[in-house]
Every structure is written in structure tokens, then in C-alpha cells.
């Protein structure tokens, strides 16, 4: 009998262990509205409008429970069956470890690591950007379903890459507001659950597909446009992002800093906006009620506004904008900030109420915005495993589709900057040996860039080459990227001398550029330049130089050195970067990437980083910033990028004249035509009745003259009549990435909206459309369009 009891007990313990193992290997998130004790609340009733449900939830909370919601790390309300929730998860170019909402300690140990944003944007491919956003969303939902992530992700970063020294420029879509806007729209649409339907005339191809039972727009996951606004300095000299006051002109704010955020909200329909650390013209960004409310009242923002982490504390403690902590809480809440990343509001809001600085209604307004987003995500719809995305799980993370997409993104983002005498591609059938030199070449962990998670199956650059050439040797040359010493140079030179071909990998990693760390120089770090030159001089043949990192580099020496035949920029190419680079170098992929930023010379570092002005000012020897306004020397220009083939263009059709007759608002009391000198010079955009009626398409033929197929980025620029102060040198009108066959032609079209693409802001921050001849530029081709009033 005892032995039988022991056997039963043994079987029972085995059963418990089995159940425990199932629970451990298949965890799931805690969720509110569980049957049968907590699903009878009106906020759990999915047949009610989500606004009604949000207001119901709000009405059930006590004041302490409301205050408890004002932090990213909400601890839950047990009496209502509402579990803890972490608002802060990150997904810049794949699910990242930066936010506490994400964990890789579970059934999902890794996630697809796509190229850092700047490299992805170098593809100039809208459908690729959309697909990456969509793929990351699938992995985010899958990780949520096993309790390893939240549903609110604080990406994308869409600030303008204004200064080449900025440590976080790598995270951005570059320096052009039109490109940054397009990236923001496509990434957010893909990420929040849109569906690509093929590209339309306006360049987009998205259709919203998620609707709730009550007709409300639902979300697969929530995207957040950050950092609003004019944030692009970490730590430079005595300036810190926590206390920096960005002095920005109305002109620059309107036509450069603001457009990506406006597009992210208006067209992308982002459900979150993050206010930045810095002040803007003396007022902390999270307390700029005029800007935050503009997003809601003019751009129809439907979502919540979060502070950057501890950006509420900085209002008082770093910027000294308020006299007390309670005043800081009052200012940001009344300005429109809804939640604080950090605990400052959690710790100080009660005191602010007691002192009469904050009213409970201020908190209610904020919480309503938070609850509406959570309801759109389905967080109060019951068991998520029974919902629309409930079947997503470990099988949907790091799958073959996503890994293939990461490889394609890395391929498309590689930029060929120099290729003397068509040195590349190499013929793998005649190459017996290669040497790979440089501290980044054999370390896959350096290829991710900032805000990276744990990649699926990363390969180093050296491993990528070994798949083509078995006899691949490696030498670091420098101990690390800082390259403070040259004691590895001799080994690198010996290794180079013994190989048929040499590939040098130089540039930046996160020790040189990252959050809270700006660069002070645009040169290669430490003794890297000496390493490159020494190895190039010793090599049997000219070498190939591969540049890593996000920030521009002054590599004028390499551009001029005949011993360096080819230069490629790969950015931070992600987990598939090694394979993608090898495919390009050995000709299995024809490079087509373009630089999304200007590469300045080292002399540019004499320009104060804290000067936010974009327009050039000759009176003080200020050369301006970004290709739209910069008047100085360039190492490489915005949009620069070579191919293994040559292309020519033809304008197939474009109008010669655009008449504003009938398109202006018929207000007889208002003279809508404004003079410049003795001429009728411009109209204000807000005086146009219908901008859509002025749109036109430019039809273009692209001819591939070479022996290789390839994808090619078509970029159409405009130049406005030079009559006005602050006129851009040129600006991008539109772009398409098209596939071309060897010795074949393909057609494409770019939709031009004169109100958007042929305009700029005047001194007062008003968008104006100049009259007269506008020049469209396509490579070396020019086409003139006259904008007239009759």
C-alpha cells in the first residue's frame, strides 16, 4: 500500500512538473477583464464605444489610483482586476532591450535585427520601410502573447539629422524633412497594423484594415513619434540635452523641424507622441502647450503624449524653468503631456493637487488619452490569445520571411561611394585569398547600432566573406574602434601583403556615437586613418574600404588615394550585414543605396553644435546646414551613391505652366498676391483653396546602360526662383526605387504637389509658393515650370 501511495505521489509530482514546464515554456501576459470576477465592468464590454468604456474606467478610479497611472511602470489595480502594465518598450529597428517592457528571458530568446534606421532609409524604398514596420509589429505581438513585451513601443525616431556630430543621428531618417516624413508615415502605418496595397500615384500604398466592433480604429501595436521637437544634441562642450535650449526660428521650425511630426500624425496616424528633454525658445518641450495642442487641434492627433524619460523632472531640476516640482507637474499636464516616463509625476502630483496647482480634471484628461489607446490595442477585451492576434507566438519571430527581409534591407541600404576603374565587383572565381582588416570586421555585435535587441543569427563581416572565399584571413589592426595605439599595424600589414585582395573595415561604433554622447571630430577615430593608409600602401592591389557607423566621416584622404579603389558605406547593417556586404562586393547584388545625409569636411566642426539655424548667413561666415541650405565644401553629398551600371533619364511628360487661376480663395477683402520689389512674388499656401487641384505627375524614363540588372533610386529635386531670403539651394520633390534590367528601360512617375514640394517658409513661419519659373532637376536634366496667376 505504501509503495502504491509512493507511486501515485511520484506520478502526481511528475504531473505537476509537467504542468509547470508547460507554464514556463508557454507563458502569457496577465490581462484585465478576466472571467468571472472582473469581466462585468462596462469598460470590459466590447460592444460599447471605446470612449464610453474609457470614461467608465475613469469613473471607477480613486484619486490615488489615478495618480498611479501617470508613470510608465503602472503597478495595477487589484480590486478591479487590472494587472500591472509597462508602457515603455522599444522597437526602433527590431525589438530592443532598452525599454523595461521587453525581455528576452523566455520562450523567445531573440528577434530580427534590421539595419539601423539611417541605413534602411538609404534604400529610399517606401514599401521596404512599411514591410519592416509590419514585420517588427508581428514580432512585438508575438512577444506580448508570451509575456515578453508590452504593446506600446516608443519608435520611430524622426528628428532631423541636423549636425553630423550628433550621437543619435544613426537612429533618424536623415536630414531631409520630406524623406523623414515619408519614412515616419510608412513605418508607423506598417507597425500599427496597416496593409500594403501596392504603390499609388502619391507614393503611398497603405490601407487601414483594423476596425473595432464600434467602428473605432484599432491598433496591432502602438507607435510613438519622437522626440518632439528640435532635439538633436546629446552632450557637446557645456551643453547637455537635459538643459539645452534650442533657439529655433519660425522659418526653420515650419519647413524643417516640424514636417516629420506633422506627417507622422496626419498621414501615419501615430497613436503616441513623445516630447523631448530640451527647451524650445526658452520653454521645455513637454511644457510647450502651443506645440502639443497644435498636434491635437490642427493635425488631428488621436493618441497619448509621453515625456522622454525623466523629461518632466528636468523642467525643474535641470532647466530651472519652474520654482517648484509641483509647478513642473502643473505645467506639463496643462500643456498636454499625459504620462511621465519616470516617477516624477507619481511622486509629486498629489502635492501639486494639495497646493492647488493641479486639478483632478487635468489628470482625467490625461488618463482618458491613455485608456483610449489601451482600448484600441484590445487590452481590455479579455484573453489576448482569443483575439485577432492571439495565434502569434515564437514561430513568428526570427522566421525565414523576416530574416530574408533583414537581408534585403541591408542590401538596399549599402552605398557605393567610390569605384575607380570599375574595381568592384570582384570575380569570386578568380580570387584565391582575401584579407579583412579592422576591429569591426570580426565582431557581429558591432553591426546593430543603438537600440538593438538580441539578433536571431548574426554573422560578422568576416564570416560573410568566408562564404565566398575560403581562404579569408583576418587582422584587427587596432585593439578597438577608438584605435588609440598602432601596435597591431604590423600584423595587419603582413596579413594584407599575403592576400590577393584586401578589404579594410573602418569607421564608427557605439563607443564613438550613441545616446548621451556626441562626437567632436568627423575624422576616423584615433589612428584608424594611419591604419588604412599603411595597409593600402602595402597591399598588392588597391584596397576596398568599408565604412561603418551612422555619422558622416571626412574621408577625403581615401577619396583621393589611388591605393584605395572603392569605398562603401554600410551604416549599422544589422544581423544580415555580413552576407549583404559580401553579395555586393562579389557582384551578386548591384548596389543602389543613396546617402540620406551630407558628409561634411572636418572644418565643419568649427561651427557651434548648439546653433540651430539651418539657413546660411554670410554676414557671420555661417555656411548653413543640410543639403537644402549648406553652401560649403562637401566630402559626399546628400543623395550620392554609385552603381555597377550607368543610368540615363528622360522627362516623358511634365507641364510647362501651372495656373493658379480658380485655385485661390475668393476673399475680395484680402489681396492674396504678395509683391517682392516691383514684382508679384508669391502667395501664402493657406490662401490656396485646393492644393489637390494643382498637383501634377512627372513621367520619367530610366535607362540601364550597363551589363547588370539593378534597382535604382530616382530622385527629383526642385529649385525655386531666387527672390527671397532663406530660399533653399534645392529640395527633394520625390523619389522612387525602380528595378531595371540590363540595357533596358523602365518608366516611373512622381506626383508633385506645388503647395508642399515647391514651397518653403518665410521669416514669419508661413509657407509660401513663389511665382515664376521653378526648375525640376533629374540627374543632369532640367525642366522649367512657370507658376502664374492666370
PDB file of C-alpha atoms in Angstrom, residues 236-511:
ATOM      1  CA  UNK A 236      28.629  68.801 -26.587  1.00  0.00           C
ATOM      2  CA  UNK A 237      31.052  71.016 -24.676  1.00  0.00           C
ATOM      3  CA  UNK A 238      28.995  72.535 -21.830  1.00  0.00           C
ATOM      4  CA  UNK A 239      25.665  71.760 -23.474  1.00  0.00           C
ATOM      5  CA  UNK A 240      23.565  68.793 -22.370  1.00  0.00           C
ATOM      6  CA  UNK A 241      20.299  67.509 -23.778  1.00  0.00           C
ATOM      7  CA  UNK A 242      18.726  67.766 -20.320  1.00  0.00           C
ATOM      8  CA  UNK A 243      19.169  71.530 -20.121  1.00  0.00           C
ATOM      9  CA  UNK A 244      19.715  72.627 -23.724  1.00  0.00           C
ATOM     10  CA  UNK A 245      17.587  75.490 -25.006  1.00  0.00           C
ATOM     11  CA  UNK A 246      17.155  75.067 -28.757  1.00  0.00           C
ATOM     12  CA  UNK A 247      16.716  78.535 -30.229  1.00  0.00           C
ATOM     13  CA  UNK A 248      14.798  77.874 -33.429  1.00  0.00           C
ATOM     14  CA  UNK A 249      13.457  80.374 -35.942  1.00  0.00           C
ATOM     15  CA  UNK A 250       9.820  80.201 -37.003  1.00  0.00           C
ATOM     16  CA  UNK A 251      11.070  79.621 -40.535  1.00  0.00           C
ATOM     17  CA  UNK A 252      13.174  76.557 -39.670  1.00  0.00           C
ATOM     18  CA  UNK A 253      10.544  75.149 -37.318  1.00  0.00           C
ATOM     19  CA  UNK A 254       7.866  75.285 -40.000  1.00  0.00           C
ATOM     20  CA  UNK A 255       9.654  73.846 -43.021  1.00  0.00           C
ATOM     21  CA  UNK A 256      12.281  71.560 -41.457  1.00  0.00           C
ATOM     22  CA  UNK A 257      11.882  70.524 -37.812  1.00  0.00           C
ATOM     23  CA  UNK A 258       8.099  70.159 -37.751  1.00  0.00           C
ATOM     24  CA  UNK A 259       7.092  68.375 -41.014  1.00  0.00           C
ATOM     25  CA  UNK A 260       8.128  64.820 -39.996  1.00  0.00           C
ATOM     26  CA  UNK A 261       5.969  65.020 -36.874  1.00  0.00           C
ATOM     27  CA  UNK A 262       3.036  66.510 -38.740  1.00  0.00           C
ATOM     28  CA  UNK A 263       3.201  63.720 -41.334  1.00  0.00           C
ATOM     29  CA  UNK A 264       3.686  61.026 -38.700  1.00  0.00           C
ATOM     30  CA  UNK A 265       0.431  62.150 -37.097  1.00  0.00           C
ATOM     31  CA  UNK A 266      -1.672  63.278 -40.057  1.00  0.00           C
ATOM     32  CA  UNK A 267      -0.813  60.564 -42.585  1.00  0.00           C
ATOM     33  CA  UNK A 268       0.800  57.911 -40.395  1.00  0.00           C
ATOM     34  CA  UNK A 269      -1.902  58.141 -37.693  1.00  0.00           C
ATOM     35  CA  UNK A 270       0.638  57.556 -34.918  1.00  0.00           C
ATOM     36  CA  UNK A 271      -1.001  56.873 -31.561  1.00  0.00           C
ATOM     37  CA  UNK A 272       1.785  58.339 -29.416  1.00  0.00           C
ATOM     38  CA  UNK A 273       3.930  61.465 -29.405  1.00  0.00           C
ATOM     39  CA  UNK A 274       6.990  61.865 -27.184  1.00  0.00           C
ATOM     40  CA  UNK A 275       8.098  65.317 -26.041  1.00  0.00           C
ATOM     41  CA  UNK A 276      11.836  65.813 -25.754  1.00  0.00           C
ATOM     42  CA  UNK A 277      14.234  66.882 -22.995  1.00  0.00           C
ATOM     43  CA  UNK A 278      15.293  70.187 -24.499  1.00  0.00           C
ATOM     44  CA  UNK A 279      13.589  73.539 -24.299  1.00  0.00           C
ATOM     45  CA  UNK A 280      12.428  75.260 -27.482  1.00  0.00           C
ATOM     46  CA  UNK A 281      12.934  79.010 -27.427  1.00  0.00           C
ATOM     47  CA  UNK A 282      13.025  79.066 -23.641  1.00  0.00           C
ATOM     48  CA  UNK A 283      10.155  76.685 -22.825  1.00  0.00           C
ATOM     49  CA  UNK A 284      10.702  72.956 -22.099  1.00  0.00           C
ATOM     50  CA  UNK A 285       9.279  70.815 -24.883  1.00  0.00           C
ATOM     51  CA  UNK A 286       6.952  68.918 -22.519  1.00  0.00           C
ATOM     52  CA  UNK A 287       5.547  72.246 -21.323  1.00  0.00           C
ATOM     53  CA  UNK A 288       5.089  73.752 -24.802  1.00  0.00           C
ATOM     54  CA  UNK A 289       1.312  73.746 -24.774  1.00  0.00           C
ATOM     55  CA  UNK A 290       1.144  75.623 -28.077  1.00  0.00           C
ATOM     56  CA  UNK A 291       3.067  72.866 -29.892  1.00  0.00           C
ATOM     57  CA  UNK A 292       1.462  69.908 -28.116  1.00  0.00           C
ATOM     58  CA  UNK A 293      -2.039  71.265 -28.610  1.00  0.00           C
ATOM     59  CA  UNK A 294      -1.271  72.054 -32.238  1.00  0.00           C
ATOM     60  CA  UNK A 295      -0.771  68.330 -32.746  1.00  0.00           C
ATOM     61  CA  UNK A 296      -4.291  67.678 -31.461  1.00  0.00           C
ATOM     62  CA  UNK A 297      -6.198  70.680 -32.818  1.00  0.00           C
ATOM     63  CA  UNK A 298      -4.535  71.145 -36.225  1.00  0.00           C
ATOM     64  CA  UNK A 299      -3.053  67.724 -37.009  1.00  0.00           C
ATOM     65  CA  UNK A 300      -5.922  65.641 -35.515  1.00  0.00           C
ATOM     66  CA  UNK A 301      -3.650  63.661 -33.213  1.00  0.00           C
ATOM     67  CA  UNK A 302      -5.512  60.731 -31.674  1.00  0.00           C
ATOM     68  CA  UNK A 303      -3.291  59.233 -29.006  1.00  0.00           C
ATOM     69  CA  UNK A 304      -1.288  59.888 -25.870  1.00  0.00           C
ATOM     70  CA  UNK A 305       1.710  62.129 -25.211  1.00  0.00           C
ATOM     71  CA  UNK A 306       4.564  60.781 -23.124  1.00  0.00           C
ATOM     72  CA  UNK A 307       7.578  62.604 -21.819  1.00  0.00           C
ATOM     73  CA  UNK A 308      11.030  61.315 -22.595  1.00  0.00           C
ATOM     74  CA  UNK A 309      12.402  59.520 -19.568  1.00  0.00           C
ATOM     75  CA  UNK A 310      12.677  61.975 -16.662  1.00  0.00           C
ATOM     76  CA  UNK A 311      11.920  64.890 -19.009  1.00  0.00           C
ATOM     77  CA  UNK A 312       9.331  66.137 -16.501  1.00  0.00           C
ATOM     78  CA  UNK A 313      11.969  66.214 -13.758  1.00  0.00           C
ATOM     79  CA  UNK A 314      14.324  68.206 -15.984  1.00  0.00           C
ATOM     80  CA  UNK A 315      11.764  71.020 -16.257  1.00  0.00           C
ATOM     81  CA  UNK A 316      12.515  71.905 -12.650  1.00  0.00           C
ATOM     82  CA  UNK A 317      15.775  70.207 -11.761  1.00  0.00           C
ATOM     83  CA  UNK A 318      17.916  70.897 -14.855  1.00  0.00           C
ATOM     84  CA  UNK A 319      16.247  73.716 -16.770  1.00  0.00           C
ATOM     85  CA  UNK A 320      15.082  75.628 -13.686  1.00  0.00           C
ATOM     86  CA  UNK A 321      12.018  76.634 -15.664  1.00  0.00           C
ATOM     87  CA  UNK A 322       9.761  76.405 -12.612  1.00  0.00           C
ATOM     88  CA  UNK A 323      10.254  77.329  -8.974  1.00  0.00           C
ATOM     89  CA  UNK A 324       8.988  74.014  -7.583  1.00  0.00           C
ATOM     90  CA  UNK A 325       8.458  70.409  -8.588  1.00  0.00           C
ATOM     91  CA  UNK A 326       4.714  70.932  -8.267  1.00  0.00           C
ATOM     92  CA  UNK A 327       4.843  73.781 -10.775  1.00  0.00           C
ATOM     93  CA  UNK A 328       6.625  71.494 -13.235  1.00  0.00           C
ATOM     94  CA  UNK A 329       3.865  68.884 -12.845  1.00  0.00           C
ATOM     95  CA  UNK A 330       1.214  71.534 -13.404  1.00  0.00           C
ATOM     96  CA  UNK A 331       2.923  72.982 -16.463  1.00  0.00           C
ATOM     97  CA  UNK A 332       3.377  69.704 -18.310  1.00  0.00           C
ATOM     98  CA  UNK A 333      -0.089  68.344 -17.521  1.00  0.00           C
ATOM     99  CA  UNK A 334      -1.789  71.549 -18.595  1.00  0.00           C
ATOM    100  CA  UNK A 335       0.371  71.700 -21.714  1.00  0.00           C
ATOM    101  CA  UNK A 336      -0.922  68.277 -22.770  1.00  0.00           C
ATOM    102  CA  UNK A 337       1.626  65.739 -21.553  1.00  0.00           C
ATOM    103  CA  UNK A 338      -0.299  62.627 -20.457  1.00  0.00           C
ATOM    104  CA  UNK A 339       2.264  60.325 -18.881  1.00  0.00           C
ATOM    105  CA  UNK A 340       5.755  60.587 -17.446  1.00  0.00           C
ATOM    106  CA  UNK A 341       8.468  58.100 -18.283  1.00  0.00           C
ATOM    107  CA  UNK A 342       9.894  58.017 -14.797  1.00  0.00           C
ATOM    108  CA  UNK A 343       8.430  58.584 -11.344  1.00  0.00           C
ATOM    109  CA  UNK A 344       8.421  62.376 -11.036  1.00  0.00           C
ATOM    110  CA  UNK A 345       4.690  62.771 -11.638  1.00  0.00           C
ATOM    111  CA  UNK A 346       3.975  59.725  -9.490  1.00  0.00           C
ATOM    112  CA  UNK A 347       5.852  61.320  -6.576  1.00  0.00           C
ATOM    113  CA  UNK A 348       4.785  64.955  -6.929  1.00  0.00           C
ATOM    114  CA  UNK A 349       1.254  65.086  -8.368  1.00  0.00           C
ATOM    115  CA  UNK A 350      -0.503  64.593  -5.026  1.00  0.00           C
ATOM    116  CA  UNK A 351       1.377  67.555  -3.567  1.00  0.00           C
ATOM    117  CA  UNK A 352       0.598  69.610  -6.679  1.00  0.00           C
ATOM    118  CA  UNK A 353      -3.121  68.930  -6.155  1.00  0.00           C
ATOM    119  CA  UNK A 354      -2.959  69.761  -2.461  1.00  0.00           C
ATOM    120  CA  UNK A 355      -1.291  73.073  -3.297  1.00  0.00           C
ATOM    121  CA  UNK A 356      -3.970  73.884  -5.850  1.00  0.00           C
ATOM    122  CA  UNK A 357      -1.636  73.821  -8.833  1.00  0.00           C
ATOM    123  CA  UNK A 358      -3.246  70.780 -10.485  1.00  0.00           C
ATOM    124  CA  UNK A 359      -6.910  69.831 -10.643  1.00  0.00           C
ATOM    125  CA  UNK A 360      -8.246  66.298 -10.808  1.00  0.00           C
ATOM    126  CA  UNK A 361      -9.752  67.244 -14.196  1.00  0.00           C
ATOM    127  CA  UNK A 362      -6.206  67.743 -15.532  1.00  0.00           C
ATOM    128  CA  UNK A 363      -5.399  64.148 -14.604  1.00  0.00           C
ATOM    129  CA  UNK A 364      -8.696  62.874 -16.005  1.00  0.00           C
ATOM    130  CA  UNK A 365      -7.908  64.431 -19.383  1.00  0.00           C
ATOM    131  CA  UNK A 366      -4.530  62.699 -19.451  1.00  0.00           C
ATOM    132  CA  UNK A 367      -5.871  59.311 -18.367  1.00  0.00           C
ATOM    133  CA  UNK A 368      -8.632  59.371 -20.950  1.00  0.00           C
ATOM    134  CA  UNK A 369      -5.977  59.616 -23.678  1.00  0.00           C
ATOM    135  CA  UNK A 370      -4.061  56.697 -22.145  1.00  0.00           C
ATOM    136  CA  UNK A 371      -7.112  54.468 -21.773  1.00  0.00           C
ATOM    137  CA  UNK A 372      -8.326  55.147 -25.313  1.00  0.00           C
ATOM    138  CA  UNK A 373      -5.037  53.852 -26.737  1.00  0.00           C
ATOM    139  CA  UNK A 374      -5.088  50.784 -24.479  1.00  0.00           C
ATOM    140  CA  UNK A 375      -8.650  50.049 -25.562  1.00  0.00           C
ATOM    141  CA  UNK A 376      -7.703  50.407 -29.235  1.00  0.00           C
ATOM    142  CA  UNK A 377      -4.977  47.832 -28.577  1.00  0.00           C
ATOM    143  CA  UNK A 378      -7.546  45.409 -27.137  1.00  0.00           C
ATOM    144  CA  UNK A 379      -6.034  45.409 -23.655  1.00  0.00           C
ATOM    145  CA  UNK A 380      -9.497  45.364 -22.073  1.00  0.00           C
ATOM    146  CA  UNK A 381     -11.036  42.851 -24.489  1.00  0.00           C
ATOM    147  CA  UNK A 382     -10.247  39.775 -22.407  1.00  0.00           C
ATOM    148  CA  UNK A 383      -7.808  36.954 -23.091  1.00  0.00           C
ATOM    149  CA  UNK A 384      -5.445  38.174 -25.852  1.00  0.00           C
ATOM    150  CA  UNK A 385      -4.949  34.580 -27.012  1.00  0.00           C
ATOM    151  CA  UNK A 386      -8.566  34.613 -28.196  1.00  0.00           C
ATOM    152  CA  UNK A 387      -8.167  37.907 -30.026  1.00  0.00           C
ATOM    153  CA  UNK A 388      -7.255  38.811 -33.608  1.00  0.00           C
ATOM    154  CA  UNK A 389      -3.530  38.357 -32.989  1.00  0.00           C
ATOM    155  CA  UNK A 390      -3.765  35.595 -30.402  1.00  0.00           C
ATOM    156  CA  UNK A 391      -2.148  32.905 -32.547  1.00  0.00           C
ATOM    157  CA  UNK A 392       1.106  34.819 -32.965  1.00  0.00           C
ATOM    158  CA  UNK A 393       3.930  33.257 -30.976  1.00  0.00           C
ATOM    159  CA  UNK A 394       7.559  32.079 -31.057  1.00  0.00           C
ATOM    160  CA  UNK A 395       7.116  30.662 -34.562  1.00  0.00           C
ATOM    161  CA  UNK A 396       6.511  34.185 -35.873  1.00  0.00           C
ATOM    162  CA  UNK A 397       9.764  35.649 -34.515  1.00  0.00           C
ATOM    163  CA  UNK A 398      13.043  35.241 -36.391  1.00  0.00           C
ATOM    164  CA  UNK A 399      11.173  33.374 -39.110  1.00  0.00           C
ATOM    165  CA  UNK A 400      12.599  32.950 -42.593  1.00  0.00           C
ATOM    166  CA  UNK A 401      10.433  35.734 -44.032  1.00  0.00           C
ATOM    167  CA  UNK A 402      11.710  38.294 -41.550  1.00  0.00           C
ATOM    168  CA  UNK A 403      15.335  37.220 -41.851  1.00  0.00           C
ATOM    169  CA  UNK A 404      15.083  37.478 -45.636  1.00  0.00           C
ATOM    170  CA  UNK A 405      13.618  40.961 -45.230  1.00  0.00           C
ATOM    171  CA  UNK A 406      16.525  41.961 -42.960  1.00  0.00           C
ATOM    172  CA  UNK A 407      18.953  40.764 -45.622  1.00  0.00           C
ATOM    173  CA  UNK A 408      17.134  42.673 -48.360  1.00  0.00           C
ATOM    174  CA  UNK A 409      17.107  45.833 -46.237  1.00  0.00           C
ATOM    175  CA  UNK A 410      20.860  45.535 -45.654  1.00  0.00           C
ATOM    176  CA  UNK A 411      21.478  45.046 -49.379  1.00  0.00           C
ATOM    177  CA  UNK A 412      19.380  48.010 -50.429  1.00  0.00           C
ATOM    178  CA  UNK A 413      20.970  50.359 -47.890  1.00  0.00           C
ATOM    179  CA  UNK A 414      24.610  49.824 -48.888  1.00  0.00           C
ATOM    180  CA  UNK A 415      26.019  52.916 -50.609  1.00  0.00           C
ATOM    181  CA  UNK A 416      28.897  52.710 -53.092  1.00  0.00           C
ATOM    182  CA  UNK A 417      30.811  56.000 -52.845  1.00  0.00           C
ATOM    183  CA  UNK A 418      33.902  55.321 -54.951  1.00  0.00           C
ATOM    184  CA  UNK A 419      34.737  52.687 -57.560  1.00  0.00           C
ATOM    185  CA  UNK A 420      37.827  53.622 -59.575  1.00  0.00           C
ATOM    186  CA  UNK A 421      38.166  51.850 -62.909  1.00  0.00           C
ATOM    187  CA  UNK A 422      35.191  49.622 -62.011  1.00  0.00           C
ATOM    188  CA  UNK A 423      37.342  47.798 -59.457  1.00  0.00           C
ATOM    189  CA  UNK A 424      34.208  46.250 -57.999  1.00  0.00           C
ATOM    190  CA  UNK A 425      32.626  43.786 -58.220  1.00  0.00           C
ATOM    191  CA  UNK A 426      35.267  41.156 -57.592  1.00  0.00           C
ATOM    192  CA  UNK A 427      35.051  37.895 -59.511  1.00  0.00           C
ATOM    193  CA  UNK A 428      34.852  35.151 -56.907  1.00  0.00           C
ATOM    194  CA  UNK A 429      36.084  32.635 -59.468  1.00  0.00           C
ATOM    195  CA  UNK A 430      39.497  34.295 -59.793  1.00  0.00           C
ATOM    196  CA  UNK A 431      40.016  35.471 -56.201  1.00  0.00           C
ATOM    197  CA  UNK A 432      42.082  32.954 -54.254  1.00  0.00           C
ATOM    198  CA  UNK A 433      42.500  34.831 -50.994  1.00  0.00           C
ATOM    199  CA  UNK A 434      41.332  37.963 -49.236  1.00  0.00           C
ATOM    200  CA  UNK A 435      42.441  39.752 -46.092  1.00  0.00           C
ATOM    201  CA  UNK A 436      39.885  41.501 -43.903  1.00  0.00           C
ATOM    202  CA  UNK A 437      41.381  44.207 -41.705  1.00  0.00           C
ATOM    203  CA  UNK A 438      39.815  46.290 -38.928  1.00  0.00           C
ATOM    204  CA  UNK A 439      38.436  45.974 -35.381  1.00  0.00           C
ATOM    205  CA  UNK A 440      34.782  45.919 -36.551  1.00  0.00           C
ATOM    206  CA  UNK A 441      35.246  43.248 -39.208  1.00  0.00           C
ATOM    207  CA  UNK A 442      35.081  40.178 -36.995  1.00  0.00           C
ATOM    208  CA  UNK A 443      32.538  41.263 -34.381  1.00  0.00           C
ATOM    209  CA  UNK A 444      28.859  40.829 -35.282  1.00  0.00           C
ATOM    210  CA  UNK A 445      27.745  42.642 -32.128  1.00  0.00           C
ATOM    211  CA  UNK A 446      29.024  45.943 -33.555  1.00  0.00           C
ATOM    212  CA  UNK A 447      26.695  45.827 -36.566  1.00  0.00           C
ATOM    213  CA  UNK A 448      23.423  46.627 -34.792  1.00  0.00           C
ATOM    214  CA  UNK A 449      23.803  50.224 -33.694  1.00  0.00           C
ATOM    215  CA  UNK A 450      21.794  51.874 -30.935  1.00  0.00           C
ATOM    216  CA  UNK A 451      18.502  50.486 -29.632  1.00  0.00           C
ATOM    217  CA  UNK A 452      19.263  46.900 -30.596  1.00  0.00           C
ATOM    218  CA  UNK A 453      17.891  43.667 -29.195  1.00  0.00           C
ATOM    219  CA  UNK A 454      19.319  40.157 -29.370  1.00  0.00           C
ATOM    220  CA  UNK A 455      19.618  39.236 -33.077  1.00  0.00           C
ATOM    221  CA  UNK A 456      18.406  35.935 -34.499  1.00  0.00           C
ATOM    222  CA  UNK A 457      21.605  34.597 -36.044  1.00  0.00           C
ATOM    223  CA  UNK A 458      24.110  37.406 -36.584  1.00  0.00           C
ATOM    224  CA  UNK A 459      27.171  36.974 -38.764  1.00  0.00           C
ATOM    225  CA  UNK A 460      30.239  39.194 -38.781  1.00  0.00           C
ATOM    226  CA  UNK A 461      31.519  40.847 -41.930  1.00  0.00           C
ATOM    227  CA  UNK A 462      34.437  38.439 -41.985  1.00  0.00           C
ATOM    228  CA  UNK A 463      32.074  35.450 -41.839  1.00  0.00           C
ATOM    229  CA  UNK A 464      30.142  36.877 -44.774  1.00  0.00           C
ATOM    230  CA  UNK A 465      33.313  36.913 -46.900  1.00  0.00           C
ATOM    231  CA  UNK A 466      34.256  33.374 -45.848  1.00  0.00           C
ATOM    232  CA  UNK A 467      31.093  32.104 -47.525  1.00  0.00           C
ATOM    233  CA  UNK A 468      32.624  33.264 -50.825  1.00  0.00           C
ATOM    234  CA  UNK A 469      36.360  32.820 -50.321  1.00  0.00           C
ATOM    235  CA  UNK A 470      37.518  30.010 -48.052  1.00  0.00           C
ATOM    236  CA  UNK A 471      40.989  31.478 -47.714  1.00  0.00           C
ATOM    237  CA  UNK A 472      39.955  34.556 -45.749  1.00  0.00           C
ATOM    238  CA  UNK A 473      42.428  35.893 -43.200  1.00  0.00           C
ATOM    239  CA  UNK A 474      41.735  38.497 -40.555  1.00  0.00           C
ATOM    240  CA  UNK A 475      43.723  41.055 -38.567  1.00  0.00           C
ATOM    241  CA  UNK A 476      42.297  43.643 -36.174  1.00  0.00           C
ATOM    242  CA  UNK A 477      44.908  46.304 -36.825  1.00  0.00           C
ATOM    243  CA  UNK A 478      43.557  48.210 -33.832  1.00  0.00           C
ATOM    244  CA  UNK A 479      42.534  46.749 -30.484  1.00  0.00           C
ATOM    245  CA  UNK A 480      39.183  48.545 -30.700  1.00  0.00           C
ATOM    246  CA  UNK A 481      37.371  51.211 -32.704  1.00  0.00           C
ATOM    247  CA  UNK A 482      38.990  54.013 -30.704  1.00  0.00           C
ATOM    248  CA  UNK A 483      42.311  52.826 -32.179  1.00  0.00           C
ATOM    249  CA  UNK A 484      44.493  54.636 -29.677  1.00  0.00           C
ATOM    250  CA  UNK A 485      47.576  52.538 -30.421  1.00  0.00           C
ATOM    251  CA  UNK A 486      49.302  51.212 -33.525  1.00  0.00           C
ATOM    252  CA  UNK A 487      50.795  48.038 -32.071  1.00  0.00           C
ATOM    253  CA  UNK A 488      48.579  45.900 -34.320  1.00  0.00           C
ATOM    254  CA  UNK A 489      49.590  47.625 -37.540  1.00  0.00           C
ATOM    255  CA  UNK A 490      52.492  45.301 -38.366  1.00  0.00           C
ATOM    256  CA  UNK A 491      50.292  42.218 -38.238  1.00  0.00           C
ATOM    257  CA  UNK A 492      47.684  43.952 -40.389  1.00  0.00           C
ATOM    258  CA  UNK A 493      50.310  44.900 -42.999  1.00  0.00           C
ATOM    259  CA  UNK A 494      51.723  41.345 -43.075  1.00  0.00           C
ATOM    260  CA  UNK A 495      48.235  39.895 -43.465  1.00  0.00           C
ATOM    261  CA  UNK A 496      47.444  42.307 -46.284  1.00  0.00           C
ATOM    262  CA  UNK A 497      50.653  41.517 -48.174  1.00  0.00           C
ATOM    263  CA  UNK A 498      49.833  37.809 -48.265  1.00  0.00           C
ATOM    264  CA  UNK A 499      46.344  38.205 -49.774  1.00  0.00           C
ATOM    265  CA  UNK A 500      45.147  38.752 -53.348  1.00  0.00           C
ATOM    266  CA  UNK A 501      42.671  41.412 -52.251  1.00  0.00           C
ATOM    267  CA  UNK A 502      42.259  43.470 -49.091  1.00  0.00           C
ATOM    268  CA  UNK A 503      39.048  44.717 -47.508  1.00  0.00           C
ATOM    269  CA  UNK A 504      39.554  47.359 -44.836  1.00  0.00           C
ATOM    270  CA  UNK A 505      36.713  47.991 -42.374  1.00  0.00           C
ATOM    271  CA  UNK A 506      36.904  51.354 -40.618  1.00  0.00           C
ATOM    272  CA  UNK A 507      34.526  53.881 -39.115  1.00  0.00           C
ATOM    273  CA  UNK A 508      32.362  54.163 -36.016  1.00  0.00           C
ATOM    274  CA  UNK A 509      30.625  52.075 -33.394  1.00  0.00           C
ATOM    275  CA  UNK A 510      28.668  52.922 -30.258  1.00  0.00           C
ATOM    276  CA  UNK A 511      31.818  53.840 -28.364  1.00  0.00           C
TER     277      UNK A 511
END
